[in-house]
Amino acid sequence: MYGMIRFQDTQLLPADSPPDYPKVIQSGIDEEGQHPKSPVVTGPSGIATVLHRIGRQELLEHLFNASETQEYDLRIRSGEDYLSDVYVRRRGLDVEMGFISSEEEWACPGIRYRISPEPPSSRYRVGKWSPVSTSDLGSPWGGSDLWVRGQSEAFAKALWYNAFWDKSDIEVSWTALSPSIFPPPNLTRCRRVANAFFQIRFLDTELLPASSPPDYPKVIKSGIDEEGQHPKSPAVTGPSGVATVLHKIGRPELLERLFDADGTHDYDLRIRSGQKYFNDMYVIRRGLDVEMGFINSEEEWGCPGIRYRISPEPPSSRYRVGKWVPLSTSDLGSPWGGSDYWVRGQGEAFGKALWYHRFWNKPDVEVRWSGMTEEDKASLDEWLKERSATLEEESRISRQEYEERKARYRGREHLEEERFGMENYYKSRLACRADCGEQNPQLTCSKCKVARYCSRACQEDDWKYHKTYCGKEESVAEKYRKLLEMAP
């Protein structure tokens, strides 16, 4: 990869301004990827480049003049049925940008930023634009720093590849009226993420120890939540997501063969979602090279996909499974590549998607590996068939129970489902914060009176996370606390 991002030096946006300061991209975005030492592309720099090339300076100046121009709205229509429109909305120091789908769905994806104004003595007229959160297809605003920055980079590159400065249909307006909160409900939600207390914890298994270093696959025990993770939480990776799915499926050899790169050269896995509008997942390993991702309804693979290279452990190592190094990513047929931020962000999103959609409960599993005998195949297929029948029966019972609730509440079932969801949420808030499994712990943090623990050992284990937010969390609603504490 030889692409090196270079910036154009302008009076408003100097090329030498620090990272996260918007700049005008001059060259270097390449389908084959960027040089490892290349500066990172960001969404604000992508927008700055588009406005600079459009050629009317005031469009650029008013966007970045947050002190005098309080509101700024931009939409550039793609003019193509299968290419999204671009939008930017700024209210004071809060900014959202992204794509609008053909169905007029905004934030497909979207990224939010917070502007840090420069002091009067600064040599820079425009301050730092810090990425805050991201959303896609209606998902809650949030995401790790890696994922948000990855989305920001992908957005900027899409603006470049599709030459949005050459689009003829541009809508732009700005005003110097008093700043308004933008937008009230979602921005509140976005800021709640900063107070998230969830941290990823791993199961300790013989094959995949919880203590193994970063980028070593592990089985996720808990901590993935749409409200986000604690800043010190371990990262979620694609290999850990796959390991979790295979562990929960319950047939150990599926997990062992995937991670036995020495003895099992080829490994192929596909789990079908069983839903028309949701993708299947796949894993392909050939020796030390691995690809994993989603397959869409058109049988297009890598939607997205992430590739890894396994670094085998030396014989003297305490770990049986080595490091899985993220290499590249692809989405919707784009060339394989991407910065480390973007590749890791895609891996994290893939791992979380496997968790949210509970792929271990999908009945249709196809798996093969090199060296299987006919007896091995017959035994595995019979086990998978029995498992599928069990899951189908559980699904039938679940649907039946839902229909019974629907009939019982006669049009109010959505309110009851919401109540059930809130009960489960508050139940998790009242459980031992160290995720040991205890649902009704008796110890409470003496300072905040919110976090609960079953033992001093669990409290000590959780302190490295809890101390960040101690005293800043909302307490559990009293009515739910009483309801849950009375439950058997």
XYZ file of C-alpha atoms in Angstrom:
488
model
C 0.000 0.000 0.000
C 1.545 3.292 -1.098
C -1.310 5.811 -0.952
C -0.240 8.742 1.234
C -2.893 11.287 2.222
C -1.759 14.838 1.501
C -3.657 17.996 2.403
C -4.020 21.298 0.610
C -2.710 24.257 2.598
C -5.428 26.912 2.903
C -5.730 29.963 5.132
C -8.869 28.630 6.804
C -7.732 25.000 7.114
C -3.919 24.732 7.237
C -2.403 21.448 6.101
C -0.261 21.254 9.239
C -3.142 21.448 11.716
C -3.266 18.552 14.219
C -5.286 15.323 13.886
C -9.088 15.727 14.129
C -8.815 19.287 12.802
C -10.657 19.537 9.441
C -8.448 19.877 6.367
C -8.863 19.851 2.591
C -7.707 16.558 1.082
C -5.448 17.035 -1.909
C -4.582 13.450 -2.872
C -3.735 9.991 -1.625
C -7.086 8.235 -1.232
C -6.578 5.008 -3.119
C -8.602 1.806 -3.446
C -5.491 -0.205 -2.608
C -5.276 1.476 0.795
C -2.998 3.966 2.476
C 0.579 3.853 3.643
C 0.735 2.828 7.343
C 2.213 6.241 8.204
C -0.343 8.189 6.188
C -2.519 10.736 8.032
C -6.044 9.530 8.737
C -9.007 10.708 6.667
C -11.979 12.032 8.659
C -15.581 12.931 7.879
C -15.070 16.675 8.488
C -12.073 16.657 6.122
C -14.191 14.854 3.529
C -16.891 17.532 3.773
C -14.282 20.317 3.707
C -12.869 18.830 0.506
C -16.296 18.679 -1.143
C -17.136 22.290 -0.239
C -13.691 23.535 -1.279
C -14.043 21.901 -4.693
C -17.569 23.215 -5.196
C -15.833 26.565 -5.370
C -17.957 28.946 -3.316
C -15.874 29.913 -0.306
C -18.737 31.042 1.919
C -20.144 27.484 2.007
C -16.925 26.389 3.663
C -16.529 29.419 5.919
C -20.032 29.304 7.386
C -19.782 25.604 8.195
C -16.611 26.156 10.209
C -17.587 29.523 11.742
C -19.299 28.032 14.796
C -18.987 31.222 16.844
C -21.097 33.378 14.496
C -23.053 30.943 12.332
C -25.132 28.957 14.799
C -27.068 26.731 12.403
C -25.864 25.167 9.167
C -27.673 22.667 6.923
C -26.304 21.022 3.798
C -27.705 18.324 1.524
C -26.126 17.145 -1.697
C -28.344 14.868 -3.761
C -26.537 12.071 -5.556
C -28.922 12.051 -8.515
C -28.653 8.261 -8.685
C -31.215 5.681 -7.573
C -28.719 3.465 -5.790
C -26.414 6.103 -4.315
C -27.330 7.911 -1.111
C -27.507 11.674 -0.604
C -25.070 13.461 1.723
C -26.090 15.688 4.609
C -24.482 17.875 7.274
C -26.338 19.518 10.162
C -24.621 21.745 12.692
C -26.237 23.384 15.702
C -23.683 25.416 17.584
C -20.837 23.059 18.449
C -22.795 19.850 17.750
C -22.523 18.338 14.269
C -24.042 15.355 12.503
C -23.124 14.182 9.002
C -23.760 11.101 6.936
C -25.883 9.619 4.178
C -29.630 9.654 3.456
C -31.004 6.510 1.818
C -33.461 6.391 -1.080
C -36.189 5.772 1.528
C -35.337 9.127 3.185
C -33.752 7.346 6.141
C -31.084 9.605 7.614
C -27.824 8.439 9.183
C -27.199 5.496 6.848
C -24.647 5.707 8.400
C -24.301 8.924 10.372
C -21.494 10.285 12.544
C -21.688 12.931 15.260
C -18.935 15.310 16.323
C -18.354 17.899 19.011
C -16.352 21.013 18.121
C -13.729 22.297 20.565
C -13.271 26.028 19.817
C -9.755 27.399 19.599
C -8.641 30.072 22.103
C -8.139 33.613 20.714
C -4.367 33.173 20.860
C -4.396 30.069 18.653
C -2.889 30.135 15.181
C -5.808 28.023 13.923
C -9.165 29.556 13.054
C -10.999 26.226 13.156
C -10.892 23.947 16.195
C -10.874 20.226 16.753
C -13.856 18.120 15.642
C -13.971 15.169 18.053
C -15.943 12.108 16.879
C -18.604 11.225 19.449
C -20.896 8.480 18.146
C -22.297 6.744 15.085
C -25.540 5.123 13.966
C -26.613 3.048 10.981
C -30.040 1.919 9.774
C -31.811 3.157 12.880
C -29.449 1.631 15.432
C -28.862 3.566 18.691
C -26.187 6.250 18.586
C -22.993 5.024 20.226
C -19.995 2.870 19.353
C -16.403 2.549 20.469
C -13.840 5.140 19.435
C -12.436 2.668 16.881
C -15.831 2.086 15.299
C -16.855 5.754 15.231
C -13.543 6.771 13.661
C -13.828 3.925 11.175
C -17.269 5.110 10.091
C -15.918 8.654 9.840
C -13.091 7.522 7.584
C -15.394 5.431 5.391
C -17.789 8.376 4.995
C -14.974 10.681 3.853
C -13.660 8.149 1.353
C -17.150 7.618 -0.067
C -17.407 11.375 -0.682
C -14.109 11.204 -2.567
C -14.814 8.073 -4.619
C -18.242 9.358 -5.678
C -16.981 12.911 -6.381
C -19.793 14.648 -4.524
C -18.355 18.041 -5.476
C -19.527 17.313 -9.025
C -23.184 16.812 -8.065
C -25.473 19.538 -9.360
C -28.296 19.380 -6.788
C -27.075 21.181 -3.651
C -29.247 22.570 -0.847
C -27.518 24.717 1.773
C -28.627 27.264 4.354
C -27.278 28.835 7.516
C -28.430 31.231 10.189
C -27.012 33.320 13.011
C -29.999 32.734 15.276
C -29.559 31.536 18.855
C -28.332 27.959 19.072
C -30.909 25.234 19.582
C -30.437 21.782 21.007
C -29.961 19.337 18.151
C -31.756 16.976 18.203
C -33.074 16.776 21.788
C -33.937 13.069 22.219
C -31.056 11.505 20.327
C -28.386 13.902 21.565
C -29.383 13.050 25.125
C -29.058 9.396 24.242
C -25.718 10.018 22.600
C -24.331 11.687 25.704
C -25.569 8.874 27.929
C -23.084 6.628 26.202
C -20.286 8.540 27.917
C -21.651 7.256 31.225
C -21.910 3.628 30.107
C -20.577 1.162 32.644
C -20.529 -2.011 30.561
C -17.220 -3.800 30.202
C -16.461 -6.878 28.159
C -15.686 -9.960 30.231
C -14.484 -13.272 28.863
C -15.034 -16.880 29.847
C -11.884 -18.640 30.975
C -11.533 -21.805 28.883
C -8.624 -24.173 28.395
C -8.448 -23.465 24.665
C -9.048 -19.702 24.871
C -7.967 -18.295 28.259
C -9.596 -15.058 29.394
C -6.134 -13.725 30.270
C -4.742 -14.009 26.741
C -3.482 -10.726 25.201
C -5.410 -8.431 22.822
C -6.097 -9.857 19.333
C -6.062 -13.398 20.749
C -9.532 -14.946 20.279
C -11.592 -15.370 23.444
C -15.136 -16.382 24.375
C -17.231 -13.346 25.330
C -19.147 -13.825 28.573
C -20.936 -10.486 28.930
C -20.696 -6.732 28.524
C -21.878 -6.069 24.969
C -24.586 -3.450 25.251
C -26.065 -0.878 22.887
C -25.316 1.867 25.442
C -21.623 1.317 24.817
C -18.619 0.030 26.720
C -16.425 1.432 29.463
C -13.352 3.207 27.977
C -11.079 0.668 29.663
C -13.112 -2.310 28.501
C -11.342 -4.882 26.326
C -12.222 -4.576 22.655
C -14.623 -6.879 20.850
C -13.097 -8.578 17.800
C -14.477 -10.649 14.954
C -12.580 -13.818 15.998
C -13.899 -13.490 19.563
C -17.420 -13.084 18.194
C -17.067 -16.278 16.155
C -15.482 -18.116 19.107
C -18.465 -17.106 21.253
C -20.965 -18.400 18.696
C -19.189 -21.752 18.340
C -18.774 -22.131 22.106
C -22.488 -21.513 22.667
C -23.519 -23.909 19.896
C -22.156 -26.569 22.211
C -20.109 -28.968 20.078
C -16.452 -28.428 21.103
C -14.894 -29.808 17.928
C -16.375 -26.937 15.893
C -14.349 -24.528 18.007
C -11.251 -26.713 18.219
C -11.011 -27.299 14.476
C -11.319 -23.604 13.657
C -8.388 -22.751 15.909
C -6.276 -25.798 15.011
C -4.390 -24.109 12.177
C -1.570 -26.674 12.334
C -3.681 -29.827 12.125
C -6.701 -28.562 10.182
C -5.730 -26.670 7.039
C -9.198 -25.847 5.651
C -12.231 -24.761 7.638
C -15.587 -23.525 6.288
C -18.543 -22.315 8.334
C -21.842 -20.766 7.310
C -24.752 -20.006 9.613
C -27.930 -18.985 7.837
C -29.967 -16.251 9.481
C -33.286 -17.717 8.394
C -34.607 -14.219 7.729
C -35.189 -12.685 4.319
C -33.742 -9.289 5.171
C -30.892 -10.364 7.432
C -27.527 -11.678 6.308
C -25.924 -15.067 6.816
C -22.514 -15.204 8.490
C -19.465 -17.085 7.236
C -15.901 -18.019 8.144
C -13.315 -19.349 5.694
C -9.852 -20.376 6.867
C -7.053 -21.667 4.657
C -4.007 -22.366 6.759
C -3.138 -19.135 8.561
C -5.343 -16.907 6.375
C -8.896 -16.229 7.530
C -11.885 -14.336 6.158
C -15.140 -13.802 8.001
C -18.185 -11.641 7.494
C -21.730 -11.584 6.173
C -23.430 -12.868 3.002
C -26.397 -10.853 1.780
C -29.619 -12.109 0.189
C -28.037 -11.763 -3.261
C -25.288 -14.235 -2.252
C -22.696 -11.463 -2.223
C -19.946 -12.309 0.264
C -17.983 -9.802 2.314
C -20.930 -7.529 3.216
C -18.840 -6.592 5.073
C -15.922 -8.993 5.331
C -12.761 -8.863 7.421
C -9.506 -10.715 6.801
C -7.013 -11.868 9.419
C -3.592 -13.501 9.531
C -2.839 -15.957 12.330
C 0.525 -15.702 14.109
C 1.228 -19.194 15.504
C 2.460 -19.482 19.075
C 5.914 -20.992 19.759
C 5.950 -24.476 21.383
C 6.958 -22.928 24.718
C 3.933 -20.586 24.837
C 1.254 -20.993 27.479
C -1.369 -20.267 24.805
C -2.585 -22.919 22.370
C -4.097 -20.356 19.988
C -2.083 -17.482 18.571
C -2.796 -13.889 17.668
C -5.280 -13.112 14.884
C -4.024 -9.925 13.230
C -6.647 -7.856 11.328
C -5.447 -7.106 7.796
C -8.172 -5.638 5.604
C -11.881 -5.210 5.060
C -14.316 -4.975 2.166
C -17.969 -4.048 1.832
C -20.404 -4.314 -1.081
C -17.708 -5.308 -3.552
C -15.197 -2.593 -2.646
C -11.483 -3.504 -2.856
C -9.948 -5.116 0.210
C -7.996 -2.603 2.284
C -8.624 0.060 4.899
C -6.751 1.687 7.752
C -6.175 -0.175 10.997
C -8.960 1.910 12.583
C -11.453 0.925 9.922
C -10.528 -2.768 9.785
C -10.719 -3.107 13.564
C -13.981 -1.162 13.596
C -15.504 -3.544 11.069
C -14.263 -6.508 13.099
C -15.852 -5.077 16.238
C -19.157 -4.415 14.471
C -19.174 -7.962 13.081
C -18.498 -9.470 16.510
C -21.247 -7.394 18.113
C -23.733 -8.242 15.359
C -23.186 -11.953 16.047
C -24.006 -11.266 19.699
C -27.039 -9.037 19.159
C -28.618 -11.450 16.685
C -27.728 -14.551 18.718
C -26.244 -16.538 15.863
C -25.657 -19.462 18.219
C -29.444 -19.960 18.246
C -29.788 -20.196 14.468
C -30.796 -23.745 13.468
C -29.203 -23.849 10.005
C -25.454 -24.449 10.457
C -23.142 -25.713 7.698
C -19.575 -26.597 8.686
C -16.795 -28.650 7.125
C -13.038 -28.965 7.627
C -10.222 -30.831 5.955
C -9.561 -34.358 7.163
C -13.192 -35.209 7.953
C -14.107 -38.841 7.340
C -17.531 -39.902 6.105
C -18.273 -41.113 9.641
C -17.298 -37.681 11.006
C -19.621 -35.958 8.551
C -22.528 -38.303 9.292
C -22.112 -37.876 13.061
C -21.918 -34.091 12.832
C -24.853 -33.813 10.435
C -27.028 -35.966 12.695
C -26.132 -33.836 15.724
C -26.865 -30.618 13.816
C -30.185 -32.041 12.636
C -31.263 -32.847 16.205
C -30.104 -29.426 17.379
C -32.067 -27.738 14.597
C -35.248 -29.592 15.557
C -34.837 -28.537 19.200
C -34.345 -24.875 18.268
C -37.316 -24.913 15.901
C -39.517 -26.261 18.695
C -38.265 -23.590 21.119
C -38.988 -20.937 18.496
C -42.498 -22.317 17.972
C -43.214 -22.158 21.699
C -41.864 -18.600 21.891
C -44.103 -17.478 19.013
C -47.089 -19.156 20.627
C -46.442 -17.406 23.947
C -46.192 -14.070 22.161
C -49.507 -14.635 20.366
C -51.114 -15.516 23.699
C -49.840 -12.286 25.257
C -51.019 -10.368 22.206
C -54.520 -11.816 22.548
C -54.555 -11.229 26.313
C -53.638 -7.537 26.130
C -55.694 -6.746 23.003
C -53.745 -3.967 21.344
C -51.646 -3.117 24.395
C -49.133 -5.886 23.816
C -46.462 -3.418 22.699
C -46.718 -1.676 26.075
C -46.346 -4.992 27.869
C -43.355 -5.953 25.725
C -41.766 -2.616 26.584
C -42.456 -3.242 30.272
C -40.842 -6.675 30.049
C -37.847 -5.125 28.358
C -37.488 -2.470 31.052
C -37.760 -5.118 33.763
C -34.928 -7.079 32.177
C -32.858 -3.916 31.824
C -33.285 -2.908 35.460
C -32.724 -6.484 36.531
C -29.307 -6.320 34.896
C -28.637 -3.033 36.722
C -29.416 -4.682 40.066
C -27.269 -7.762 39.437
C -23.694 -8.052 40.679
C -21.720 -5.471 38.735
C -18.801 -7.893 38.310
C -21.010 -10.156 36.146
C -20.455 -13.209 38.321
C -24.047 -14.342 37.776
C -25.542 -13.322 41.138
C -28.871 -11.605 40.461
C -29.667 -10.331 43.971
C -26.433 -9.122 45.593
C -26.610 -7.537 49.028
C -23.550 -5.262 49.054
C -23.761 -1.705 47.685
C -21.029 0.758 46.793
C -20.727 2.989 49.868
C -20.160 6.098 47.755
C -22.744 6.012 44.948
C -25.297 3.615 46.498
C -26.049 2.333 42.977
C -23.552 -0.390 42.024
C -24.252 -3.685 43.774
C -21.965 -6.639 44.516
C -22.257 -10.103 45.977
C -18.845 -10.018 47.684
C -15.871 -7.812 48.444
C -13.869 -9.800 45.908
C -16.291 -8.890 43.113
C -16.276 -5.251 44.195
C -12.483 -5.126 44.130
C -12.443 -6.796 40.710
C -14.866 -4.212 39.298
C -13.330 -1.113 40.893
C -10.969 -0.374 37.988
C -14.091 0.191 35.869
C -16.571 1.503 38.407
C -14.324 4.276 39.745
C -14.682 6.127 36.426
C -18.434 6.565 36.860
C -18.959 6.191 40.601
C -21.505 8.800 41.636
C -22.464 9.685 38.052
C -24.994 6.939 37.262
C -28.742 7.267 37.487
C -30.270 5.099 40.199
C -32.628 2.288 39.299
C -36.229 3.481 39.235
C -37.785 2.725 42.628
C -40.851 1.000 41.222
C -38.713 -1.447 39.275
C -36.386 -1.993 42.237
C -39.317 -2.972 44.467
C -40.882 -5.107 41.768
C -37.701 -7.044 41.116
C -36.706 -7.451 44.753
C -40.111 -8.995 45.465
C -39.699 -11.481 42.614
C -38.833 -15.086 43.576
